[in-house]
Coordinates of N, CA and C in Angstrom, one line a residue:
M1 N 62.4 171.4 60.6 CA 60.9 171.4 60.4 C 60.6 171.0 58.8
A2 N 61.5 171.3 57.7 CA 61.4 170.6 56.5 C 61.4 168.9 56.7
K3 N 62.2 168.5 57.1 CA 62.4 167.1 57.1 C 61.4 166.4 58.2
I4 N 60.7 167.1 59.1 CA 59.8 166.5 59.7 C 58.3 166.6 58.7
G5 N 58.1 167.9 58.1 CA 57.3 168.1 57.1 C 57.1 166.5 56.2
Q6 N 58.3 166.5 55.2 CA 58.5 165.1 54.5 C 58.0 164.1 55.0
A7 N 58.3 164.1 56.3 CA 58.6 162.6 57.2 C 56.6 162.2 57.2
V8 N 56.0 163.5 57.4 CA 54.6 163.8 57.8 C 53.8 163.0 56.7
L9 N 54.4 163.7 55.6 CA 53.6 163.6 54.0 C 53.9 161.8 54.0
L10 N 55.3 161.4 54.1 CA 55.7 160.0 53.8 C 54.3 159.1 54.5
A11 N 54.3 159.7 55.6 CA 53.3 158.9 56.6 C 51.8 158.8 56.1
I12 N 51.4 159.9 55.5 CA 50.1 160.1 55.1 C 49.8 159.4 53.8
F13 N 51.3 159.4 52.9 CA 51.2 158.7 51.4 C 51.0 157.3 51.7
A14 N 51.3 156.5 53.0 CA 51.7 155.3 53.0 C 50.1 154.8 53.7
A15 N 49.9 155.7 54.6 CA 48.5 155.3 55.1 C 47.4 155.0 54.1
G16 N 47.5 156.2 53.1 CA 46.1 156.1 51.9 C 46.7 155.1 51.3
W17 N 48.0 154.6 50.9 CA 48.4 153.2 50.2 C 47.6 152.2 50.6
M18 N 48.0 152.2 52.2 CA 47.0 151.0 52.9 C 45.5 150.9 52.8
L19 N 45.2 152.2 52.8 CA 43.9 152.3 52.8 C 42.9 151.8 51.5
F20 N 43.7 152.3 50.5 CA 43.0 151.6 49.1 C 43.5 150.4 48.5
T21 N 44.6 149.7 48.9 CA 45.1 148.7 48.5 C 44.1 147.6 48.6
P22 N 43.6 146.8 49.9 CA 42.7 145.9 50.1 C 41.7 146.0 49.2
P23 N 40.9 146.9 49.0 CA 39.7 146.9 47.9 C 40.3 146.6 46.7
L24 N 41.5 147.1 45.9 CA 41.8 146.9 44.8 C 42.4 145.3 44.7
A25 N 43.2 144.6 45.8 CA 43.6 143.4 45.7 C 42.2 142.4 45.8
A26 N 41.0 143.0 46.6 CA 39.9 141.9 46.8 C 39.3 142.0 45.1
Q27 N 39.5 143.1 44.1 CA 38.5 143.2 43.2 C 39.8 142.1 42.3
D28 N 41.0 142.0 42.3 CA 41.9 141.5 41.7 C 41.8 140.0 41.9
A29 N 41.3 139.7 42.9 CA 41.3 138.2 43.5 C 40.1 137.5 43.1
K30 N 38.7 138.6 43.1 CA 37.1 138.0 42.3 C 37.6 138.0 41.1
A31 N 38.4 138.8 40.2 CA 38.8 138.7 39.0 C 39.3 137.2 38.7
A32 N 40.1 137.2 39.3 CA 40.9 136.0 39.1 C 39.9 134.6 39.3
F33 N 39.0 134.8 40.4 CA 38.0 133.9 40.9 C 37.3 133.3 39.5
Q34 N 37.0 134.4 39.0 CA 35.9 134.4 38.1 C 36.7 133.9 37.0
R35 N 37.7 133.9 36.5 CA 38.3 133.2 35.5 C 38.8 131.6 35.7
G36 N 39.2 131.6 37.0 CA 38.7 130.0 37.7 C 37.8 129.3 37.3
V37 N 36.2 130.1 37.3 CA 34.9 129.5 37.3 C 34.8 129.1 35.6
E38 N 35.2 130.2 35.1 CA 35.2 130.2 33.7 C 35.7 128.9 33.0
A39 N 36.9 128.8 33.4 CA 38.0 127.6 33.2 C 37.2 126.5 33.5
S40 N 37.0 126.3 34.6 CA 36.3 124.9 35.1 C 35.0 124.5 34.1
S41 N 34.4 125.6 34.1 CA 33.2 125.4 33.1 C 33.6 124.9 31.5
K42 N 34.8 125.2 31.5 CA 35.4 124.7 29.8 C 35.8 123.4 29.9
G43 N 36.2 123.5 31.1 CA 36.7 121.8 31.2 C 38.5 121.8 31.2
D44 N 38.9 123.1 31.9 CA 40.5 123.0 31.6 C 40.6 123.1 33.1
G45 N 41.0 121.9 33.4 CA 41.6 122.0 34.8 C 42.7 122.8 35.3
A46 N 43.5 122.7 34.5 CA 44.9 123.2 35.0 C 44.8 125.0 34.8
Q47 N 44.1 125.6 34.0 CA 44.0 126.9 33.9 C 42.9 127.2 35.3
A48 N 42.1 126.5 35.5 CA 40.9 126.7 36.8 C 42.1 126.7 38.4
I49 N 42.8 125.8 38.3 CA 43.9 125.9 39.1 C 44.3 126.9 39.4
A50 N 45.0 127.2 38.5 CA 46.0 128.1 38.3 C 45.1 129.8 38.4
S51 N 43.8 130.1 38.1 CA 43.3 131.0 38.5 C 43.0 131.1 40.1
F52 N 42.0 130.1 40.4 CA 41.7 129.9 41.7 C 43.0 130.0 42.6
S53 N 44.3 129.7 42.4 CA 45.4 129.7 43.0 C 46.1 131.2 43.2
E54 N 45.7 132.0 42.2 CA 46.0 133.2 42.0 C 45.0 134.2 42.9
A55 N 43.8 133.7 42.7 CA 42.8 134.3 43.6 C 43.1 134.0 45.1
I56 N 43.7 133.1 45.4 CA 44.2 132.7 46.8 C 45.3 133.9 47.4
A57 N 46.2 133.9 46.3 CA 47.4 134.5 46.6 C 47.3 135.9 47.3
K58 N 45.9 136.8 46.3 CA 45.8 138.3 46.4 C 44.8 138.1 47.4
N59 N 44.2 136.9 48.0 CA 43.1 137.0 49.0 C 43.1 135.6 49.7
P60 N 44.2 135.8 50.8 CA 44.6 134.2 51.3 C 43.2 134.0 52.2
D61 N 42.2 134.3 52.4 CA 41.0 134.5 52.9 C 39.9 134.1 52.1
Y62 N 40.0 133.8 51.1 CA 39.2 133.5 49.8 C 38.6 132.0 50.1
A63 N 37.5 131.9 51.0 CA 36.9 130.5 51.2 C 36.6 130.0 49.9
A64 N 35.7 130.4 48.9 CA 35.1 129.9 47.9 C 36.2 129.5 46.7
A65 N 37.5 130.0 46.7 CA 38.3 129.9 45.9 C 39.0 128.7 46.4
Y66 N 39.2 128.3 47.6 CA 40.0 127.2 48.2 C 38.8 125.9 47.8
N67 N 37.5 126.3 48.1 CA 36.8 124.9 48.0 C 36.3 124.6 46.2
N68 N 36.6 125.6 45.5 CA 36.6 125.3 44.2 C 38.1 124.8 43.5
R69 N 38.8 125.1 44.0 CA 40.0 124.7 43.6 C 40.2 123.4 44.2
G70 N 39.5 123.1 45.4 CA 39.7 121.3 45.8 C 38.7 120.6 44.8
D71 N 37.6 121.2 44.4 CA 36.5 120.2 43.3 C 37.3 120.0 42.3
I72 N 38.6 120.7 41.9 CA 38.9 120.4 40.9 C 40.0 119.4 40.8
Y73 N 40.6 119.6 42.2 CA 41.7 118.4 42.7 C 40.9 116.9 42.7
K74 N 39.5 117.1 43.4 CA 38.9 116.2 43.8 C 38.6 115.2 42.5
A75 N 38.1 116.1 41.2 CA 38.0 115.6 40.0 C 39.0 114.7 39.4
Q76 N 40.1 115.4 39.7 CA 41.5 115.1 39.2 C 41.7 113.6 39.8
G77 N 41.1 113.6 41.0 CA 41.6 112.1 41.7 C 42.8 112.7 42.8
N78 N 43.0 113.8 42.8 CA 44.1 114.0 44.1 C 43.2 114.6 45.1
F79 N 42.8 113.4 45.8 CA 42.2 113.6 47.1 C 42.8 114.4 48.1
E80 N 44.5 114.2 48.4 CA 45.2 114.6 49.4 C 44.9 116.1 49.2
K81 N 45.0 116.4 48.2 CA 45.1 118.1 47.9 C 43.7 118.8 48.0
A82 N 42.9 118.2 47.3 CA 41.5 118.7 47.4 C 40.9 118.5 48.8
M83 N 41.3 117.4 49.9 CA 41.0 117.6 51.2 C 41.8 118.6 51.8
A84 N 43.1 119.3 51.6 CA 43.5 120.3 52.1 C 42.8 121.5 51.7
D85 N 42.4 121.7 50.6 CA 41.8 123.0 50.1 C 40.3 123.1 50.8
Y86 N 39.8 121.9 51.3 CA 38.5 122.1 52.0 C 39.0 122.2 53.1
N87 N 39.7 121.8 53.7 CA 39.9 122.2 55.4 C 40.5 123.8 55.4
S88 N 41.0 124.2 54.3 CA 41.4 125.4 54.5 C 40.3 126.6 54.2
A89 N 39.6 126.3 53.2 CA 38.0 126.9 53.3 C 37.7 126.7 54.2
I90 N 37.2 125.8 55.4 CA 36.5 125.7 56.5 C 37.5 126.5 57.6
H91 N 38.5 126.5 57.6 CA 39.2 127.4 58.5 C 39.4 128.8 58.3
V92 N 39.3 129.3 57.1 CA 39.4 130.7 56.8 C 37.7 131.2 56.8
D93 N 37.0 130.2 56.8 CA 35.7 130.8 56.8 C 34.8 129.8 57.5
P94 N 34.6 129.4 59.1 CA 34.1 128.2 59.7 C 32.6 128.4 59.2
K95 N 31.9 129.1 58.5 CA 30.5 128.9 58.0 C 30.0 128.8 56.7
Y96 N 31.5 128.7 56.1 CA 31.2 128.4 54.7 C 30.6 127.0 54.3
V97 N 29.4 126.7 54.6 CA 28.8 125.6 54.0 C 29.2 124.4 53.0
P98 N 29.3 125.1 51.7 CA 29.9 124.5 50.1 C 30.8 123.5 50.7
A99 N 31.9 123.8 51.7 CA 33.0 123.1 52.0 C 32.7 122.1 52.7
Y100 N 31.9 122.3 53.5 CA 31.4 121.1 54.6 C 30.6 119.9 53.7
I101 N 30.0 120.3 52.4 CA 29.2 119.4 51.9 C 30.3 118.7 51.1
N102 N 31.4 119.4 50.2 CA 32.5 118.7 49.7 C 33.3 118.1 50.4
R103 N 33.6 118.3 51.8 CA 34.4 117.5 52.3 C 33.8 116.3 52.6
G104 N 32.6 116.8 53.0 CA 31.4 115.3 53.3 C 31.6 114.2 52.2
I105 N 31.2 114.9 51.4 CA 31.4 113.9 49.9 C 32.8 113.2 49.4
L106 N 33.6 114.1 50.2 CA 35.0 113.1 50.0 C 35.4 112.4 50.8
L107 N 35.3 112.4 52.0 CA 35.3 111.6 53.2 C 34.3 110.4 53.0
S108 N 32.9 110.6 52.4 CA 32.3 109.7 52.1 C 32.7 108.6 51.2
A109 N 33.3 109.2 50.0 CA 33.6 108.6 49.0 C 35.1 107.3 49.4
T110 N 35.7 108.2 50.2 CA 37.1 107.4 51.0 C 36.7 106.5 52.0
G111 N 35.3 106.5 52.3 CA 34.9 105.4 53.3 C 35.1 105.8 54.5
D112 N 35.1 107.4 55.1 CA 34.7 107.8 56.2 C 33.4 108.3 56.4
A113 N 32.6 107.5 56.8 CA 31.1 107.9 57.0 C 30.7 108.6 58.3
V114 N 31.6 108.4 59.4 CA 31.6 109.0 60.3 C 31.6 110.8 60.2
G115 N 33.0 110.9 59.6 CA 33.4 112.1 59.4 C 32.3 112.8 58.3
A116 N 32.1 112.3 57.3 CA 31.1 112.6 56.4 C 29.9 113.3 57.2
M117 N 29.1 112.4 57.8 CA 27.8 112.6 58.5 C 28.2 113.7 59.4
K118 N 29.2 113.8 60.2 CA 29.7 115.0 61.1 C 29.4 116.6 60.1
D119 N 30.1 116.5 58.8 CA 30.0 117.6 58.2 C 28.7 117.8 57.2
Y120 N 28.2 116.9 57.2 CA 26.5 117.3 56.9 C 25.7 117.5 57.8
D121 N 26.0 117.1 59.3 CA 25.4 117.6 60.1 C 25.6 119.2 60.4
E122 N 26.9 119.6 60.5 CA 27.6 121.0 60.7 C 26.7 121.8 59.4
A123 N 26.9 121.6 58.5 CA 26.2 122.3 57.1 C 25.0 122.9 57.5
L124 N 23.8 121.5 57.9 CA 22.9 121.8 58.2 C 22.4 122.8 59.7
L125 N 23.3 122.7 60.7 CA 23.4 123.2 61.7 C 23.5 125.0 61.2
I126 N 24.6 125.2 60.5 CA 24.8 126.4 59.6 C 23.7 127.1 58.8
E127 N 23.2 126.3 58.0 CA 22.0 126.2 57.1 C 21.0 125.5 56.9
P128 N 20.2 125.5 58.0 CA 19.1 124.4 57.9 C 18.2 124.4 56.8
G129 N 18.0 125.0 55.9 CA 17.5 124.9 54.6 C 18.0 124.2 53.1
N130 N 19.5 123.8 53.8 CA 20.6 123.4 52.6 C 20.1 122.0 52.0
A131 N 19.4 122.2 51.1 CA 18.8 120.7 50.2 C 19.7 119.6 49.8
L132 N 20.8 120.6 49.4 CA 22.0 119.6 48.7 C 22.7 118.8 49.9
A133 N 22.9 119.4 51.3 CA 23.2 118.7 52.4 C 22.2 117.9 53.1
Y134 N 21.1 117.8 53.0 CA 20.0 116.7 53.3 C 20.2 115.4 52.3
V135 N 20.3 116.1 51.2 CA 20.2 114.8 50.0 C 21.5 114.0 50.3
N136 N 22.7 114.6 50.6 CA 23.9 113.8 50.5 C 23.7 113.0 51.9
R137 N 23.2 113.7 53.0 CA 23.1 113.0 54.2 C 22.2 111.8 54.0
G138 N 20.8 111.7 53.4 CA 20.3 110.7 53.3 C 20.8 109.7 52.3
L139 N 21.6 110.1 51.4 CA 22.3 109.1 50.9 C 23.3 108.0 51.5
L140 N 23.9 108.9 52.6 CA 24.7 108.2 53.7 C 23.9 107.1 54.4
R141 N 22.6 107.7 55.0 CA 21.9 107.2 55.5 C 21.2 105.6 54.9
E142 N 21.0 105.9 53.9 CA 20.4 104.8 52.7 C 21.4 103.9 52.6
S143 N 22.6 104.3 52.5 CA 24.1 103.2 52.5 C 24.0 102.4 53.7
A144 N 23.4 103.1 55.0 CA 24.0 102.2 56.0 C 22.7 101.8 56.5
G145 N 21.5 101.8 55.5 CA 20.2 100.8 56.0 C 19.7 101.6 56.7
D146 N 19.8 102.9 57.1 CA 18.5 103.6 58.0 C 17.8 104.6 57.2
Y147 N 16.9 103.4 56.5 CA 16.0 103.9 55.5 C 14.9 104.9 56.0
R148 N 14.6 105.0 57.1 CA 13.5 105.7 57.5 C 14.1 107.1 57.6
K149 N 15.4 107.3 58.1 CA 15.9 108.8 58.5 C 16.1 109.0 56.8
A150 N 16.9 108.4 56.0 CA 17.1 108.5 54.4 C 15.6 109.0 54.1
I151 N 14.7 108.8 54.1 CA 13.3 108.9 53.5 C 12.8 110.5 54.1
L152 N 13.3 110.5 55.5 CA 13.0 112.1 56.0 C 13.9 113.3 55.6
D153 N 15.2 112.8 55.4 CA 16.1 113.5 54.8 C 15.6 114.1 53.5
F154 N 15.5 113.1 52.6 CA 15.2 113.4 51.2 C 13.8 114.3 51.5
E155 N 12.9 114.0 52.0 CA 12.0 115.0 52.2 C 12.0 116.2 52.6
S156 N 13.0 116.4 53.8 CA 13.6 117.4 53.9 C 14.2 118.6 53.0
A157 N 14.9 117.8 52.1 CA 15.4 118.7 51.1 C 14.4 119.0 50.1
L158 N 13.2 118.4 49.9 CA 12.1 118.8 49.0 C 11.4 120.0 49.6
Q159 N 11.5 119.8 51.2 CA 10.6 120.7 51.8 C 11.2 122.6 51.3
A160 N 12.7 122.0 51.6 CA 13.7 123.4 51.2 C 13.5 123.8 49.7
D161 N 13.6 122.8 49.0 CA 13.6 122.9 47.5 C 12.7 122.2 46.8
P162 N 11.5 122.5 46.6 CA 10.5 121.7 46.0 C 10.8 121.1 44.6
A163 N 11.6 121.5 43.8 CA 12.1 121.2 42.4 C 13.2 120.6 42.4
N164 N 13.7 120.1 43.4 CA 15.0 119.4 43.6 C 15.0 118.1 42.9
G165 N 15.7 117.7 41.9 CA 15.6 116.7 40.9 C 16.1 115.6 41.7
L166 N 17.6 116.0 42.4 CA 18.1 114.7 43.1 C 17.2 114.0 44.3
A167 N 16.6 115.2 44.8 CA 15.8 114.6 46.0 C 14.9 114.0 45.6
R168 N 14.1 114.3 44.8 CA 12.8 113.4 44.2 C 13.5 112.4 43.7
N169 N 14.4 111.9 43.0 CA 14.9 110.7 42.5 C 15.6 109.8 43.7
N170 N 15.9 110.3 44.4 CA 16.8 109.4 45.5 C 15.3 109.3 46.4
L171 N 14.7 109.8 46.9 CA 13.3 109.8 47.5 C 12.7 108.5 46.5
A172 N 12.4 108.7 45.3 CA 11.7 107.5 44.4 C 12.5 106.3 44.5
W173 N 13.7 106.2 44.7 CA 14.6 105.1 44.3 C 14.4 104.4 45.9
V174 N 14.6 104.7 46.9 CA 14.0 103.9 48.2 C 12.9 103.7 48.0
L175 N 11.7 104.7 47.9 CA 10.5 104.0 47.8 C 10.1 102.7 46.8
A176 N 11.1 102.4 45.8 CA 10.7 101.5 45.0 C 11.5 100.3 45.3
T177 N 12.6 100.7 45.6 CA 13.5 99.4 46.0 C 14.1 99.3 47.3
C178 N 13.6 99.6 48.3 CA 14.0 99.3 49.5 C 13.5 97.9 49.7
P179 N 14.4 97.4 50.5 CA 14.2 95.9 50.9 C 13.4 95.6 51.9
Q180 N 13.5 96.8 52.9 CA 11.9 96.4 53.8 C 10.9 97.1 53.4
A181 N 9.8 96.0 53.3 CA 8.6 96.7 52.6 C 7.7 97.6 53.2
A182 N 8.0 97.9 54.6 CA 7.6 98.7 55.2 C 7.6 100.2 54.9
F183 N 8.7 100.6 53.9 CA 9.7 101.8 53.7 C 9.0 101.9 52.0
R184 N 8.3 101.0 51.0 CA 8.1 101.2 50.1 C 6.7 101.5 49.3
D185 N 6.6 102.9 48.8 CA 5.3 102.8 48.0 C 5.5 103.3 46.7
G186 N 5.3 102.4 46.1 CA 5.4 102.4 44.5 C 4.3 103.6 43.8
K187 N 3.6 103.6 44.5 CA 2.7 105.0 43.3 C 3.4 106.5 43.6
K188 N 3.8 106.6 45.0 CA 4.7 107.4 45.3 C 6.0 107.6 44.4
A189 N 6.7 106.5 44.4 CA 7.6 106.4 43.7 C 7.7 106.8 42.1
V190 N 6.6 106.2 41.6 CA 6.4 106.6 40.2 C 6.0 107.8 39.7
E191 N 5.2 108.5 40.9 CA 5.1 110.1 41.4 C 6.6 111.0 40.9
F192 N 7.2 110.6 42.2 CA 8.7 111.1 42.2 C 9.3 111.3 41.2
A193 N 9.5 109.7 40.8 CA 10.6 109.4 39.7 C 10.1 110.4 38.4
T194 N 9.1 110.3 38.0 CA 8.5 110.8 36.8 C 8.9 112.2 36.7
K195 N 8.5 113.1 38.1 CA 8.6 114.6 38.2 C 10.0 114.7 38.1
A196 N 10.8 114.0 38.6 CA 12.3 114.1 38.7 C 12.8 113.9 37.1
C197 N 12.4 113.2 36.3 CA 12.5 113.2 35.1 C 12.2 114.1 33.9
E198 N 11.1 114.8 34.2 CA 10.4 116.3 33.7 C 11.3 117.3 34.1
S199 N 11.7 117.2 35.3 CA 12.7 118.6 35.5 C 13.8 118.7 34.9
A200 N 14.5 117.5 34.7 CA 15.3 117.2 33.9 C 15.3 117.0 32.4
Q201 N 14.1 117.1 32.1 CA 13.6 117.3 30.6 C 13.8 116.0 29.7
W202 N 13.9 114.9 30.7 CA 14.2 113.6 30.2 C 15.9 113.4 29.9
K203 N 16.4 113.9 30.2 CA 18.1 113.9 29.8 C 19.1 113.2 30.9
N204 N 18.0 113.2 32.5 CA 19.1 112.5 33.3 C 18.9 111.2 33.3
L205 N 19.7 110.2 32.7 CA 19.3 109.0 32.4 C 19.3 107.9 34.0
D206 N 19.8 108.6 35.1 CA 19.7 108.2 36.2 C 18.3 108.2 36.7
Y207 N 18.0 109.2 36.5 CA 16.5 109.2 36.8 C 15.3 108.3 36.0
V208 N 15.5 107.8 35.0 CA 14.8 107.2 33.9 C 15.1 105.5 34.7
D209 N 16.4 105.2 35.0 CA 16.4 104.1 35.7 C 15.8 104.0 36.9
T210 N 15.6 105.2 38.0 CA 14.7 104.8 38.6 C 13.5 104.7 38.6
L211 N 12.7 105.6 37.4 CA 11.6 105.4 36.9 C 11.5 104.0 36.6
A212 N 12.1 103.4 35.9 CA 11.7 101.8 35.6 C 11.7 101.0 37.1
A213 N 12.4 101.1 37.9 CA 12.4 100.4 39.3 C 10.9 100.9 39.7
A214 N 10.5 102.2 39.6 CA 9.2 102.6 40.2 C 8.0 101.7 39.4
Y215 N 8.3 101.9 38.1 CA 6.8 101.1 37.7 C 6.8 99.7 37.9
A216 N 8.3 98.9 38.2 CA 8.2 97.7 38.4 C 7.7 97.6 39.8
E217 N 7.8 98.4 40.7 CA 7.1 98.4 42.2 C 5.8 98.3 42.1
V218 N 4.9 98.9 41.1 CA 3.6 98.9 41.1 C 3.2 98.1 40.2
G219 N 3.9 97.3 39.4 CA 3.2 95.8 38.9 C 3.3 96.1 37.3
D220 N 3.8 97.6 36.5 CA 3.7 97.9 35.4 C 5.0 97.6 34.4
F221 N 5.1 96.2 34.6 CA 6.3 95.7 34.0 C 6.6 96.4 32.5
A222 N 6.2 96.4 31.6 CA 6.0 96.8 30.4 C 6.7 98.6 30.6
Q223 N 5.9 99.1 31.1 CA 7.1 100.4 31.4 C 8.3 99.9 32.1
A224 N 8.3 99.0 33.2 CA 9.6 99.0 33.3 C 10.7 98.9 32.4
V225 N 10.1 97.8 31.8 CA 11.2 97.4 30.2 C 11.3 98.5 30.0
K226 N 10.4 99.1 29.3 CA 10.4 100.4 28.3 C 11.6 101.3 28.5
W227 N 11.6 101.6 30.1 CA 12.5 102.6 30.4 C 13.8 102.4 30.9
E228 N 13.9 100.9 31.4 CA 15.6 100.3 31.5 C 16.1 100.0 30.5
S229 N 15.1 99.7 29.1 CA 15.7 99.5 28.1 C 16.3 100.9 27.5
Q230 N 15.7 102.0 27.5 CA 16.3 103.1 27.3 C 17.3 103.6 27.9
Y231 N 17.6 103.3 29.2 CA 18.5 103.5 30.1 C 19.9 102.8 29.7
L232 N 19.6 101.7 29.3 CA 20.9 100.5 29.0 C 21.5 101.4 27.4
A233 N 20.5 101.8 26.5 CA 20.7 102.1 25.1 C 21.4 103.1 25.4
A234 N 21.5 104.0 26.3 CA 22.7 105.2 26.5 C 24.0 104.8 26.1
P235 N 25.0 105.8 25.4 CA 26.2 105.4 25.2 C 27.0 105.7 26.5
A236 N 28.3 105.2 26.5 CA 29.6 105.6 27.5 C 29.1 104.8 29.0
L237 N 28.3 104.1 28.9 CA 27.8 103.3 30.4 C 29.2 102.6 30.6
S238 N 29.3 102.5 32.0 CA 30.4 101.7 32.3 C 30.0 100.0 32.2
K239 N 31.2 99.8 31.9 CA 30.6 97.9 32.0 C 29.9 97.6 33.3
A240 N 30.2 97.9 34.6 CA 29.6 97.7 36.0 C 28.6 98.3 35.6
V241 N 27.7 99.1 35.1 CA 26.7 99.9 35.5 C 26.0 99.0 34.4
V242 N 26.4 99.1 33.2 CA 25.6 98.0 32.2 C 25.4 96.4 33.0
A243 N 26.5 95.6 33.4 CA 25.7 94.7 34.0 C 24.5 94.6 35.2
D244 N 24.7 95.6 36.0 CA 23.4 96.0 36.7 C 22.3 96.3 36.1
A245 N 22.2 97.2 35.3 CA 21.1 97.4 34.3 C 20.6 96.3 34.1
A246 N 21.5 95.4 33.3 CA 21.0 94.4 32.3 C 20.1 93.3 33.5
A247 N 20.8 93.4 34.5 CA 20.4 92.4 35.8 C 18.6 92.9 36.1
R248 N 18.8 94.5 36.2 CA 17.5 94.6 36.4 C 16.3 94.6 35.5
L249 N 17.0 94.7 34.4 CA 16.1 94.7 32.9 C 15.5 93.1 33.0
K250 N 16.2 91.9 33.5 CA 16.0 90.7 33.3 C 15.3 90.5 34.2
L251 N 15.2 91.2 35.2 CA 14.2 90.8 36.3 C 13.0 91.6 36.0
Y252 N 12.6 92.7 35.2 CA 11.6 93.3 34.8 C 11.0 92.4 33.7
Q253 N 11.5 92.0 32.8 CA 11.1 91.0 31.7 C 10.3 89.6 32.5
S254 N 10.9 89.2 33.8 CA 10.6 88.3 34.5 C 9.3 88.5 35.4
H255 N 8.8 89.9 35.1 CA 7.7 90.3 35.9 C 8.3 90.4 37.6
Q256 N 9.5 90.4 37.8 CA 9.7 90.8 39.4 C 10.4 92.4 39.3
P257 N 10.0 92.8 40.9 CA 10.8 94.3 41.3 C 12.3 94.0 41.3
Y258 N 12.9 95.1 41.9 CA 14.2 95.0 41.8 C 14.6 95.5 43.4
R259 N 15.4 95.0 44.3 CA 15.5 95.4 45.7 C 16.6 95.5 45.9
S260 N 17.3 96.8 46.3 CA 18.4 97.3 46.4 C 19.0 96.6 47.6
Q261 N 20.4 96.3 47.7 CA 21.0 95.7 48.8 C 21.4 96.2 50.1

């Protein structure tokens, strides 16, 4: 009887350990994840990867940890590991929208427009009001020359998030520079570009570049030259970006608007 009683006690202890261990493990995983977020915000990619990996080791179903680690790998140019992490995030949580968006961005960057479009579509099926998914799908459609649908996507993004600077900027760019006249609207382009600049407190130079193109579209070339010159004066622009901006500035100085390709 004593042996039976001891076995029962051991079984009860084991059951109790199993009952309380998962919450503790989840807490440890969350703490590791937070350390990864903090390391990432400080630009410490190695520590961020280590912390997100620790979170995954403690909770193999931690979709956000896979996703965030994938973001670090992508920033480091390790697209293979980034893709594996986004795939893992979606595998453990098929409704985890950030992973679909990030995988779509990576697929688009590596030339798989079809795969990227599928991911953005899936993200919007799961979360119809996701402004970032609309913005990224709009960019993909714009690059494919489907300007009507691109504009609709940017407008949908603004309906979902009226203060979204990316949506305002990208909509303004299409309205100002579209090679098809039917889709251009300089007045609205200036309005959206100005609001985008204001929302970023005039610190996002890409928005300033768009504002210059918008002013050129309405024929205010003095303002176009002013803002494009300010954009060109920014430090750390790549040679390719400087060359493109200089070409636009030359157009504005010649009283000609810019048309995207």
